[in-house]
Coordinates of C-alpha atoms and ligand atoms in Angstrom, one line a residue:
P26 CA 16.5 13.7 -5.6
A27 CA 16.4 17.5 -5.2
A28 CA 13.3 19.1 -6.5
T29 CA 11.1 22.1 -6.0
L30 CA 7.4 22.1 -5.2
E31 CA 7.0 25.6 -6.2
V32 CA 5.4 26.1 -9.5
T33 CA 4.4 29.7 -9.3
D34 CA 6.9 32.1 -10.7
G35 CA 5.0 35.3 -10.4
S36 CA 5.7 36.3 -13.9
E37 CA 2.9 38.5 -15.3
D38 CA 3.2 36.7 -18.6
L39 CA 2.4 33.4 -17.1
K40 CA -0.4 34.8 -15.0
A41 CA -2.1 36.2 -18.0
R42 CA -1.8 32.8 -19.7
R43 CA -3.3 31.0 -16.7
M44 CA -6.3 33.2 -16.9
R45 CA -6.8 32.4 -20.5
D46 CA -6.6 28.7 -19.6
D47 CA -10.1 29.0 -18.0
D48 CA -11.6 30.8 -20.9
P49 CA -14.4 28.4 -22.0
S50 CA -14.2 29.5 -25.6
L51 CA -10.6 28.1 -25.8
L52 CA -11.4 24.8 -24.3
E53 CA -11.6 21.6 -26.3
T54 CA -12.2 18.0 -25.4
R55 CA -9.0 16.1 -24.8
P56 CA -8.2 12.3 -24.4
P57 CA -8.5 10.9 -20.8
V58 CA -5.2 10.0 -19.0
V59 CA -5.6 6.7 -17.3
T60 CA -3.6 5.0 -14.6
I61 CA -3.8 1.3 -13.8
M62 CA -3.6 0.4 -10.2
G63 CA -4.1 -2.8 -8.1
H64 CA -2.5 -5.5 -6.0
V65 CA 0.8 -7.0 -7.2
D66 CA 0.3 -9.9 -9.6
H67 CA -3.3 -9.0 -10.3
G68 CA -2.4 -8.2 -13.9
K69 CA -1.6 -4.5 -14.2
T70 CA 1.3 -5.0 -16.6
S71 CA -0.5 -7.7 -18.6
L72 CA -3.5 -5.3 -19.0
L73 CA -1.2 -2.5 -20.2
D74 CA 0.4 -5.0 -22.7
A75 CA -3.0 -6.2 -23.8
I76 CA -4.3 -2.7 -24.5
R77 CA -1.1 -1.7 -26.3
S78 CA -0.8 -4.8 -28.5
T79 CA -4.4 -4.9 -29.5
N80 CA -4.6 -1.2 -30.3
V81 CA -1.3 -0.4 -32.0
T82 CA -1.7 -1.0 -35.7
A83 CA 1.1 -2.6 -37.7
S84 CA 1.6 0.6 -39.6
E85 CA 2.7 2.4 -36.5
H86 CA 6.4 1.6 -36.4
G87 CA 6.0 -2.1 -37.0
G88 CA 3.6 -2.3 -34.0
I89 CA 6.5 -1.7 -31.6
T90 CA 6.0 0.9 -29.0
Q91 CA 8.7 2.6 -27.0
H92 CA 8.5 2.5 -23.2
I93 CA 8.5 6.2 -22.5
G94 CA 6.4 6.2 -19.3
A95 CA 3.1 6.5 -21.1
Y96 CA 1.4 5.6 -24.4
Q97 CA -1.6 6.6 -26.3
V98 CA -4.0 4.3 -28.2
R99 CA -6.3 5.3 -31.0
L100 CA -9.5 3.5 -31.1
K101 CA -11.5 2.5 -34.2
D102 CA -13.5 5.6 -34.3
G103 CA -10.5 7.8 -33.9
Q104 CA -10.9 8.5 -30.2
R105 CA -7.8 8.4 -28.1
V106 CA -6.9 7.2 -24.6
T107 CA -3.6 7.9 -22.9
F108 CA -2.2 5.4 -20.4
L109 CA 0.5 6.0 -17.9
D110 CA 2.6 2.8 -18.2
T111 CA 4.2 3.0 -14.8
P112 CA 1.7 1.2 -12.7
G113 CA 2.1 1.7 -9.1
H114 CA 0.8 3.7 -6.2
A115 CA 4.1 5.3 -5.3
A116 CA 4.4 7.0 -8.6
F117 CA 0.8 8.1 -8.4
S118 CA 0.9 9.6 -5.0
A119 CA 4.4 11.1 -5.5
M120 CA 3.0 12.9 -8.6
R121 CA 0.1 14.1 -6.6
A122 CA 2.4 15.1 -3.7
R123 CA 4.1 17.4 -6.1
G124 CA 0.9 19.1 -7.0
A125 CA 0.7 17.3 -10.3
N126 CA -2.7 15.8 -11.0
I127 CA -2.2 14.0 -14.2
T128 CA -4.6 11.1 -14.0
D129 CA -8.2 11.5 -15.0
I130 CA -9.4 7.9 -14.5
V131 CA -8.1 5.0 -12.4
I132 CA -8.5 1.4 -13.5
L133 CA -8.5 -0.8 -10.5
V134 CA -7.4 -4.3 -11.5
V135 CA -8.6 -7.0 -9.1
A136 CA -7.8 -10.6 -9.9
G137 CA -11.0 -12.6 -9.9
D138 CA -9.3 -15.6 -8.3
D139 CA -7.7 -13.6 -5.5
G140 CA -10.1 -10.7 -4.7
V141 CA -9.5 -7.5 -2.9
M142 CA -6.0 -7.4 -1.3
P143 CA -4.1 -4.8 0.8
Q144 CA -2.7 -2.9 -2.2
T145 CA -6.2 -2.9 -3.8
I146 CA -7.5 -1.1 -0.7
E147 CA -4.5 1.3 -0.8
A148 CA -5.2 2.0 -4.5
I149 CA -8.9 2.8 -3.7
K150 CA -7.7 5.2 -1.0
H151 CA -5.3 7.0 -3.3
A152 CA -7.9 7.3 -6.1
K153 CA -10.5 8.6 -3.7
A154 CA -8.1 11.1 -2.1
A155 CA -7.4 12.3 -5.6
E156 CA -11.1 12.4 -6.4
V157 CA -10.5 10.5 -9.6
P158 CA -13.2 8.2 -10.9
I159 CA -12.5 4.5 -10.6
I160 CA -13.4 1.7 -13.0
V161 CA -13.0 -1.8 -11.6
A162 CA -11.6 -4.4 -13.9
V163 CA -12.1 -7.9 -12.6
N164 CA -9.2 -9.7 -14.3
K165 CA -8.3 -13.4 -14.9
I166 CA -11.9 -14.4 -15.5
D167 CA -10.5 -17.2 -17.7
K168 CA -9.4 -18.9 -14.6
A169 CA -11.7 -21.7 -13.3
D170 CA -11.5 -20.4 -9.7
A171 CA -12.3 -16.8 -10.7
N172 CA -15.2 -15.5 -8.7
P173 CA -16.3 -12.1 -10.0
D174 CA -19.3 -11.8 -7.7
R175 CA -17.1 -12.1 -4.7
V176 CA -15.0 -9.2 -6.1
L177 CA -18.1 -7.1 -6.5
Q178 CA -19.0 -7.8 -2.9
Q179 CA -15.6 -6.9 -1.7
V180 CA -15.2 -3.6 -3.6
A181 CA -18.7 -2.7 -2.5
E182 CA -17.6 -3.0 1.0
H183 CA -15.0 -0.3 0.2
G184 CA -17.5 2.1 -1.1
L185 CA -17.4 1.1 -4.8
V186 CA -20.9 -0.1 -5.3
P187 CA -21.3 -1.7 -8.7
E188 CA -23.8 -0.3 -11.2
K189 CA -25.6 -3.6 -11.4
W190 CA -26.3 -3.4 -7.7
G191 CA -27.6 0.2 -8.1
G192 CA -24.3 1.9 -7.4
E193 CA -22.2 4.1 -9.6
T194 CA -19.1 2.0 -10.1
I195 CA -18.5 0.6 -13.5
V196 CA -17.2 -2.9 -13.4
V197 CA -15.8 -4.8 -16.4
E198 CA -14.8 -8.4 -16.5
I199 CA -11.6 -9.1 -18.4
S200 CA -8.9 -11.5 -19.1
A201 CA -5.7 -9.6 -19.8
L202 CA -4.0 -12.9 -20.8
Q203 CA -6.7 -14.0 -23.3
R204 CA -7.5 -10.4 -24.4
L205 CA -11.1 -10.7 -23.3
G206 CA -13.2 -7.7 -22.4
I207 CA -10.5 -5.2 -23.4
D208 CA -12.7 -3.4 -25.9
D209 CA -15.5 -3.2 -23.4
L210 CA -13.1 -1.7 -20.9
L211 CA -11.9 0.9 -23.4
E212 CA -15.5 1.8 -24.2
Q213 CA -16.2 2.3 -20.5
I214 CA -13.2 4.5 -20.2
L215 CA -14.5 6.7 -23.0
L216 CA -17.9 6.8 -21.4
V217 CA -16.4 8.0 -18.1
A218 CA -14.2 10.5 -19.9
E219 CA -17.3 11.9 -21.6
L220 CA -19.1 12.3 -18.2
E221 CA -16.1 14.0 -16.7
E222 CA -16.1 16.5 -19.6
L223 CA -12.3 16.5 -19.8
T224 CA -11.2 19.7 -21.6
S225 CA -8.2 21.9 -21.9
R226 CA -6.9 24.7 -23.9
K227 CA -5.7 23.2 -27.2
E228 CA -3.9 26.1 -28.8
G229 CA -1.1 28.4 -27.6
R230 CA 1.9 27.7 -25.5
A231 CA 2.1 24.3 -23.8
A232 CA 2.0 23.4 -20.2
G233 CA 2.6 19.9 -18.9
T234 CA 4.2 17.7 -16.3
V235 CA 7.4 15.7 -16.3
L236 CA 6.7 12.0 -16.0
E237 CA 10.3 10.8 -15.9
A238 CA 13.7 12.1 -16.9
N239 CA 17.2 10.8 -17.2
L240 CA 20.5 11.4 -18.8
E241 CA 21.1 9.3 -21.9
V242 CA 24.4 8.7 -23.6
G243 CA 24.4 10.5 -26.9
R244 CA 21.1 12.2 -26.3
G245 CA 21.7 14.2 -23.2
P246 CA 18.9 15.0 -20.7
V247 CA 15.7 13.2 -21.9
A248 CA 12.4 14.0 -20.2
T249 CA 9.1 12.3 -20.9
V250 CA 6.5 15.1 -20.6
M251 CA 2.7 14.8 -20.5
V252 CA 1.4 17.8 -22.4
Q253 CA -1.7 19.0 -20.6
K254 CA -2.5 22.3 -22.3
G255 CA -1.5 24.0 -25.6
Q256 CA 0.9 22.7 -28.1
L257 CA 4.5 21.8 -27.3
K258 CA 6.6 22.6 -30.4
L259 CA 10.1 22.1 -31.6
G260 CA 12.2 25.2 -30.8
D261 CA 10.1 26.2 -27.7
H262 CA 12.0 27.7 -24.8
I263 CA 11.1 25.4 -21.9
V264 CA 11.5 25.4 -18.1
A265 CA 10.9 22.6 -15.7
G266 CA 12.0 22.9 -12.1
A267 CA 15.6 24.1 -12.2
A268 CA 16.1 22.8 -15.8
W269 CA 15.7 24.9 -18.9
G270 CA 16.4 24.7 -22.6
K271 CA 15.1 24.7 -26.1
V272 CA 13.2 21.7 -27.5
K273 CA 15.6 20.1 -29.9
A274 CA 13.5 17.0 -30.6
L275 CA 10.1 15.5 -29.7
V276 CA 9.7 11.7 -29.8
D277 CA 6.3 10.1 -29.5
D278 CA 5.4 6.8 -27.9
K279 CA 5.9 5.0 -31.2
G280 CA 9.4 6.2 -31.5
R281 CA 8.6 8.7 -34.2
Q282 CA 10.0 12.3 -34.3
V283 CA 7.2 14.8 -34.2
K284 CA 7.0 18.5 -34.5
V285 CA 4.2 19.2 -32.0
A286 CA 2.4 17.5 -29.2
G287 CA -1.0 18.6 -27.9
P288 CA -3.0 17.9 -24.8
S289 CA -2.9 14.5 -23.1
T290 CA 0.0 13.5 -25.4
P291 CA 3.1 12.0 -23.8
V292 CA 6.4 12.9 -25.6
Q293 CA 10.0 12.6 -25.0
V294 CA 11.6 16.0 -24.9
L295 CA 15.3 16.5 -25.8
G296 CA 17.0 19.8 -25.1
F297 CA 16.8 20.4 -21.4
S298 CA 20.0 21.7 -19.6
E299 CA 19.7 18.9 -17.1
P300 CA 17.1 16.2 -16.3
P301 CA 14.2 17.8 -14.5
N302 CA 12.4 15.8 -11.8
A303 CA 9.3 13.7 -12.2
G304 CA 6.3 15.8 -11.2
D305 CA 8.0 19.1 -12.2
E306 CA 5.7 21.4 -14.1
V307 CA 6.8 22.2 -17.7
R308 CA 6.2 25.7 -19.0
V309 CA 7.1 27.5 -22.2
A310 CA 8.8 30.8 -21.8
S311 CA 8.9 33.6 -24.4
D312 CA 12.6 33.4 -25.0
S313 CA 15.7 31.7 -23.7
G314 CA 16.6 34.5 -21.4
Q315 CA 13.3 34.2 -19.6
A316 CA 13.5 30.4 -19.4
R317 CA 17.0 30.6 -17.9
T318 CA 16.1 33.3 -15.4
L319 CA 13.1 31.3 -14.2
A320 CA 15.0 28.1 -13.9
E321 CA 17.9 29.8 -12.1
A322 CA 15.5 31.5 -9.7
R323 CA 14.0 28.1 -8.9
A324 CA 17.4 26.5 -8.5
Q325 CA 18.3 29.3 -6.0
R326 CA 15.1 28.7 -4.1
I327 CA 15.8 25.0 -3.9
R328 CA 19.2 25.8 -2.4
T329 CA 17.8 28.1 0.2
T330 CA 14.7 26.2 1.2
G331 CA 16.6 22.9 1.3
H332 CA 16.4 19.7 -0.6
I333 CA 13.0 18.0 -0.8
P334 CA 13.0 14.2 -0.5
I335 CA 10.0 12.6 -2.0
A336 CA 8.4 9.3 -1.2
G337 CA 9.7 6.9 1.3
T338 CA 12.9 8.5 2.6
G339 CA 13.1 9.9 6.0
A340 CA 11.1 9.1 9.1
R341 CA 8.2 10.6 10.9
L342 CA 8.4 11.8 14.4
E343 CA 7.2 8.6 15.8
D344 CA 9.7 6.5 13.8
L345 CA 12.6 8.7 14.5
F346 CA 13.5 7.3 17.9
E347 CA 13.6 3.8 16.5
A348 CA 15.8 4.8 13.6
I349 CA 18.2 6.5 16.0
Q350 CA 18.3 3.5 18.2
R351 CA 19.2 1.3 15.2
G352 CA 22.1 3.6 14.8
E353 CA 21.0 4.9 11.5
T354 CA 21.2 8.5 10.4
A355 CA 17.6 9.5 10.6
T356 CA 15.8 12.3 8.7
L357 CA 12.8 13.9 10.0
N358 CA 10.6 15.1 7.2
V359 CA 8.4 18.0 8.0
V360 CA 5.5 19.9 6.3
L361 CA 5.5 23.2 8.0
K362 CA 2.5 25.5 8.0
A363 CA 2.2 28.8 9.9
D364 CA -0.3 31.7 10.2
V365 CA 1.9 34.4 8.8
Q366 CA 5.1 34.7 6.8
G367 CA 7.0 36.0 9.8
S368 CA 6.2 33.1 12.0
L369 CA 6.9 30.7 9.2
E370 CA 10.4 32.1 8.8
A371 CA 10.9 32.0 12.6
C372 CA 9.8 28.4 12.8
T373 CA 12.0 27.4 9.8
E374 CA 15.0 29.1 11.3
S375 CA 14.6 27.5 14.7
L376 CA 13.9 24.0 13.2
R377 CA 17.0 24.3 11.0
K378 CA 19.1 25.0 14.1
L379 CA 18.0 21.6 15.6
E380 CA 19.8 19.6 12.8
R381 CA 22.6 17.4 13.9
D382 CA 24.9 14.9 12.3
D383 CA 22.8 11.9 13.0
V384 CA 19.4 13.5 12.8
K385 CA 18.7 15.6 9.7
L386 CA 15.6 17.7 9.2
A387 CA 14.1 18.2 5.8
I388 CA 11.3 20.7 5.3
V389 CA 9.5 19.0 2.5
H390 CA 7.1 21.9 2.1
R391 CA 6.2 25.0 3.9
G392 CA 3.6 27.6 3.5
V393 CA 1.3 30.2 5.1
G394 CA -2.3 29.1 5.9
G395 CA -4.4 26.3 7.4
I396 CA -3.5 22.7 7.1
T397 CA -5.1 21.4 3.9
E398 CA -5.8 18.0 2.3
N399 CA -3.0 18.8 0.0
D400 CA -0.6 19.1 2.9
V401 CA -1.8 15.8 4.2
Q402 CA -1.3 14.1 0.8
L403 CA 2.1 15.6 0.5
A404 CA 3.0 14.5 4.0
K405 CA 1.8 11.0 3.2
A406 CA 3.8 10.7 0.0
A407 CA 7.0 12.2 1.6
N408 CA 6.5 10.3 4.9
A409 CA 6.5 13.6 6.7
T410 CA 5.0 14.9 9.9
I411 CA 2.9 18.0 9.6
I412 CA 3.7 20.8 12.0
G413 CA 1.3 23.7 12.3
F414 CA 2.1 26.9 14.1
N415 CA -1.0 28.9 15.0
V416 CA -2.9 27.0 12.3
R417 CA -5.2 24.0 12.5
P418 CA -6.4 21.4 10.0
D419 CA -10.0 21.6 8.9
R420 CA -12.3 18.7 9.4
R421 CA -11.6 17.2 5.9
S422 CA -7.9 17.3 6.2
R423 CA -8.1 15.9 9.8
D424 CA -10.2 13.0 8.6
M425 CA -7.8 12.4 5.7
A426 CA -4.8 12.5 8.1
E427 CA -6.4 9.9 10.2
R428 CA -7.2 7.7 7.2
E429 CA -3.7 8.1 5.9
A430 CA -2.0 7.8 9.2
V431 CA -0.3 11.2 8.8
E432 CA 0.8 12.8 12.0
I433 CA -0.3 16.4 12.6
R434 CA 1.1 18.4 15.5
T435 CA -0.1 21.9 16.2
Y436 CA 1.4 24.5 18.5
E437 CA 0.7 28.0 19.6
I438 CA 3.9 28.8 21.4
I439 CA 7.1 28.6 19.5
Y440 CA 9.3 27.3 22.2
K441 CA 6.9 24.4 22.8
L442 CA 7.2 23.5 19.2
I443 CA 11.0 23.7 19.3
E444 CA 11.1 21.8 22.6
E445 CA 9.0 19.0 21.4
I446 CA 10.7 18.6 18.0
Q447 CA 14.0 18.9 19.7
S448 CA 13.3 16.1 22.2
A449 CA 12.2 13.9 19.4
M450 CA 15.4 14.7 17.5
L451 CA 17.5 14.3 20.5
G452 CA 16.1 10.8 20.9
L453 CA 19.6 9.7 22.0
L454 CA 19.4 11.9 25.0
A455 CA 16.0 10.9 26.1
P456 CA 16.2 8.6 29.1
E457 CA 16.3 5.0 28.2
F458 CA 14.6 2.5 30.5
E459 CA 15.1 -1.1 31.2
E460 CA 12.6 -3.2 32.9
V461 CA 13.3 -5.4 36.0
V462 CA 10.8 -7.9 37.3
T463 CA 10.7 -7.5 41.0
G464 CA 8.2 -10.1 42.1
E465 CA 6.0 -12.9 41.0
A466 CA 2.9 -14.2 42.7
E467 CA 0.5 -17.0 41.8
V468 CA -3.2 -16.5 42.2
R469 CA -4.7 -19.3 44.4
E470 CA -8.2 -18.0 45.0
V471 CA -10.2 -14.9 44.4
F472 CA -12.4 -13.6 47.3
R473 CA -15.1 -11.1 47.1
I474 CA -15.4 -9.0 50.2
P475 CA -18.4 -6.7 50.6
K476 CA -17.5 -3.0 50.4
I477 CA -13.9 -3.8 49.5
G478 CA -14.3 -5.7 46.3
A479 CA -12.2 -8.6 45.0
I480 CA -9.0 -9.7 46.5
A481 CA -6.7 -12.3 45.0
G482 CA -5.3 -14.7 47.5
C483 CA -1.8 -15.3 46.2
Y484 CA 1.4 -17.1 47.0
V485 CA 4.6 -15.1 46.3
R486 CA 6.8 -17.4 44.3
E487 CA 9.7 -15.1 43.6
G488 CA 11.1 -11.7 44.7
T489 CA 9.0 -9.3 46.7
I490 CA 5.6 -7.9 46.0
T491 CA 5.6 -4.2 47.1
R492 CA 2.6 -1.9 47.3
G493 CA 2.7 0.8 44.6
T494 CA 4.8 -1.1 42.1
K495 CA 3.8 -1.6 38.5
V496 CA 2.1 -4.8 37.9
R497 CA 0.8 -7.0 35.1
F498 CA -1.6 -9.9 35.2
L499 CA -0.7 -12.8 33.0
R500 CA -2.8 -15.7 31.9
E501 CA -0.9 -18.4 30.1
G502 CA 1.9 -15.9 29.3
T503 CA -0.4 -13.3 27.9
I504 CA -0.8 -9.9 29.4
I505 CA -4.4 -9.4 30.4
W506 CA -4.1 -6.3 32.5
K507 CA -1.5 -3.7 33.5
G508 CA -1.6 -1.3 36.4
S509 CA -0.2 -0.9 39.9
I510 CA -0.6 -2.6 43.2
T511 CA -2.9 -0.4 45.3
S512 CA -3.7 -2.7 48.2
L513 CA -1.6 -5.4 49.8
R514 CA -2.5 -7.5 52.8
R515 CA -1.2 -10.2 55.1
F516 CA -4.2 -11.8 56.8
K517 CA -6.2 -8.7 57.9
D518 CA -3.4 -6.2 57.9
D519 CA -2.3 -3.8 55.2
V520 CA 1.4 -4.3 54.6
R521 CA 4.0 -2.5 52.5
E522 CA 5.6 -5.6 51.1
V523 CA 5.5 -9.4 51.1
Q524 CA 8.5 -11.7 50.5
S525 CA 8.6 -14.9 48.5
G526 CA 7.4 -18.0 50.2
F527 CA 4.5 -16.1 51.9
E528 CA 0.9 -15.8 51.2
C529 CA -0.8 -12.5 50.6
G530 CA -3.9 -10.8 49.4
I531 CA -3.7 -8.4 46.5
G532 CA -6.6 -6.0 46.1
L533 CA -8.1 -5.9 42.6
S534 CA -9.6 -2.5 42.2
D535 CA -9.7 -2.0 38.5
Y536 CA -9.5 -5.5 37.2
Q537 CA -11.5 -8.1 39.0
D538 CA -11.5 -10.9 36.5
L539 CA -8.7 -13.0 37.8
K540 CA -8.8 -16.8 38.1
D541 CA -6.6 -19.2 40.1
G542 CA -3.5 -20.0 38.2
D543 CA -3.1 -16.5 36.8
I544 CA 0.3 -14.8 37.5
I545 CA 0.7 -11.4 39.1
E546 CA 4.1 -10.0 38.1
T547 CA 5.5 -6.8 39.5
Y548 CA 8.2 -4.8 37.8
E549 CA 10.1 -1.6 37.8
E550 CA 11.5 0.6 35.1
R551 CA 15.1 1.6 35.8
E552 CA 16.8 4.4 33.9
I553 CA 20.0 3.3 32.2
P554 CA 22.7 5.9 32.6
R555 CA 24.0 7.1 29.3
T556 CA 27.6 6.6 28.4
A557 CA 27.7 9.0 25.5
Ligands
GDP6 P1 1.1 -7.0 -12.0 O1 2.0 -7.3 -10.9 O2 -0.2 -6.5 -11.5 O3 1.7 -6.1 -13.1 O4 0.7 -8.4 -12.7 P2 1.2 -9.1 -14.1 O5 0.6 -8.4 -15.2 O6 2.7 -9.2 -14.0 O7 0.5 -10.5 -13.9 C1 0.8 -11.4 -12.9 C2 0.6 -12.8 -13.3 O8 -0.8 -13.0 -13.6 C3 1.4 -13.2 -14.6 O9 1.9 -14.5 -14.5 C4 0.3 -13.1 -15.7 O10 0.6 -13.9 -16.7 C5 -0.9 -13.5 -14.9 N1 -2.1 -13.0 -15.5 C6 -2.4 -11.7 -15.8 N2 -3.6 -11.5 -16.3 C7 -4.1 -12.7 -16.4 C8 -5.4 -13.3 -16.9 O11 -6.2 -12.5 -17.4 N3 -5.6 -14.6 -16.8 C9 -4.7 -15.4 -16.3 N4 -4.9 -16.7 -16.2 N5 -3.5 -15.0 -15.8 C10 -3.2 -13.7 -15.9

């Protein structure tokens, strides 16, 4: 889907409002927004259902909630908690990649009978990268083989040291299925929310983020928006990405029509000109003219800066070659950072020119300045390679890139940059090699000769062993060493090659640990001429 990452619009009106957003006298406590993460089948959906069904009173639309991407529960004392009901890491990091930080608290669900699994670790990484507090919910404690202590041990190993072991991580034992511990979990969420001092401007024009949007028959474009500041009202002139319009209807998570929605409230918004994209920032303009102008300026910018694929499409530099070889149309996603606007334009221009039919290039994001953690997060979510021209990552973003396996390439000379990206994109034209085994010898005995080192006494079984060729040592079919033949002897003489059926001595300079029975295999890489 096409989208824009640019949320600034330069309008004085909006700038003035942003300033006011920080004015402490206008800030009020707001409900926390919670995302549930964890490994598949550990009970994320069950937990969302458990919370929803135990906290939605019958008076609220017969107890049935709409699935609009999020819901809010009201606890006995009137406090509220908002849950994003699309569990999953992709959604979380895609939102973050778009600059939208919606989540205040992450609940990490870990099944007590299964323990920490790969996606649990991934969730921890995402939450840590977002600097969002994590509450661990050990689920399925009703099961006989549940072992909460083991879970504590495992999460501690990933830096989440439980409170009862002197750490800071809150751990709650629950059974989503039997509705055990749910109230305790909600209480802990409120506690963390209080510590986090979550506030926002409650009055005035709204600002928020699109959670999801689609086109519905009979309703037109429908967007679920998380209101983050101010009050979103019927009749407001709204902009989100390239979409604009006037709020025709607001529908809450219980399916009720409402007139206003305040901070941390999810609502469906009807009235957009087209469905905006998930992660788009929602703003209220002073009139329809301003809304339309802003949206059209953004649409224009999307057209000129190119489409922006998010999450999972495209390949990184290192994967590109493989994709080309599989005969697929490959897309190289790039986050481009440069020192000044001029060089940014120059790099963009040159990179664009490298695009070909079978290798597309998508600049997911570009900007002036050093490579930041934000860039890394973005690159991670969009599966992009970061290219820096005359800029470097700082230590924190370099660490993060390493953790998240995001590739960063920096250049100081533009033609180097172009050359390297081009050779990656022209993967088809890079020479292709095939390997040919040229000789095979069996180790019979290893001698140690003073001043010379170890020499493998071998019998050449096949082909020819030639000095200087590439070699690998095999033990029971496993490669134990790779290098080249540096010394080759027949009796006491140095020779250039030895044919099959003869004995020889192969000098072992770098790897001396051979045994009889090991195989020494020599090979060559031959370039395959291209037909295309
Ligand atoms: P998700 O993939 O993380 O959303 O996991 P689900 O919520 O779909 O749950 C996966 C499976 O675990 C389902 O069969 C649930 O019924 C089961 N399950 C979830 N929570 C519990 C629990 O507390 N106890 C038991 N015994 N089973 C549970």
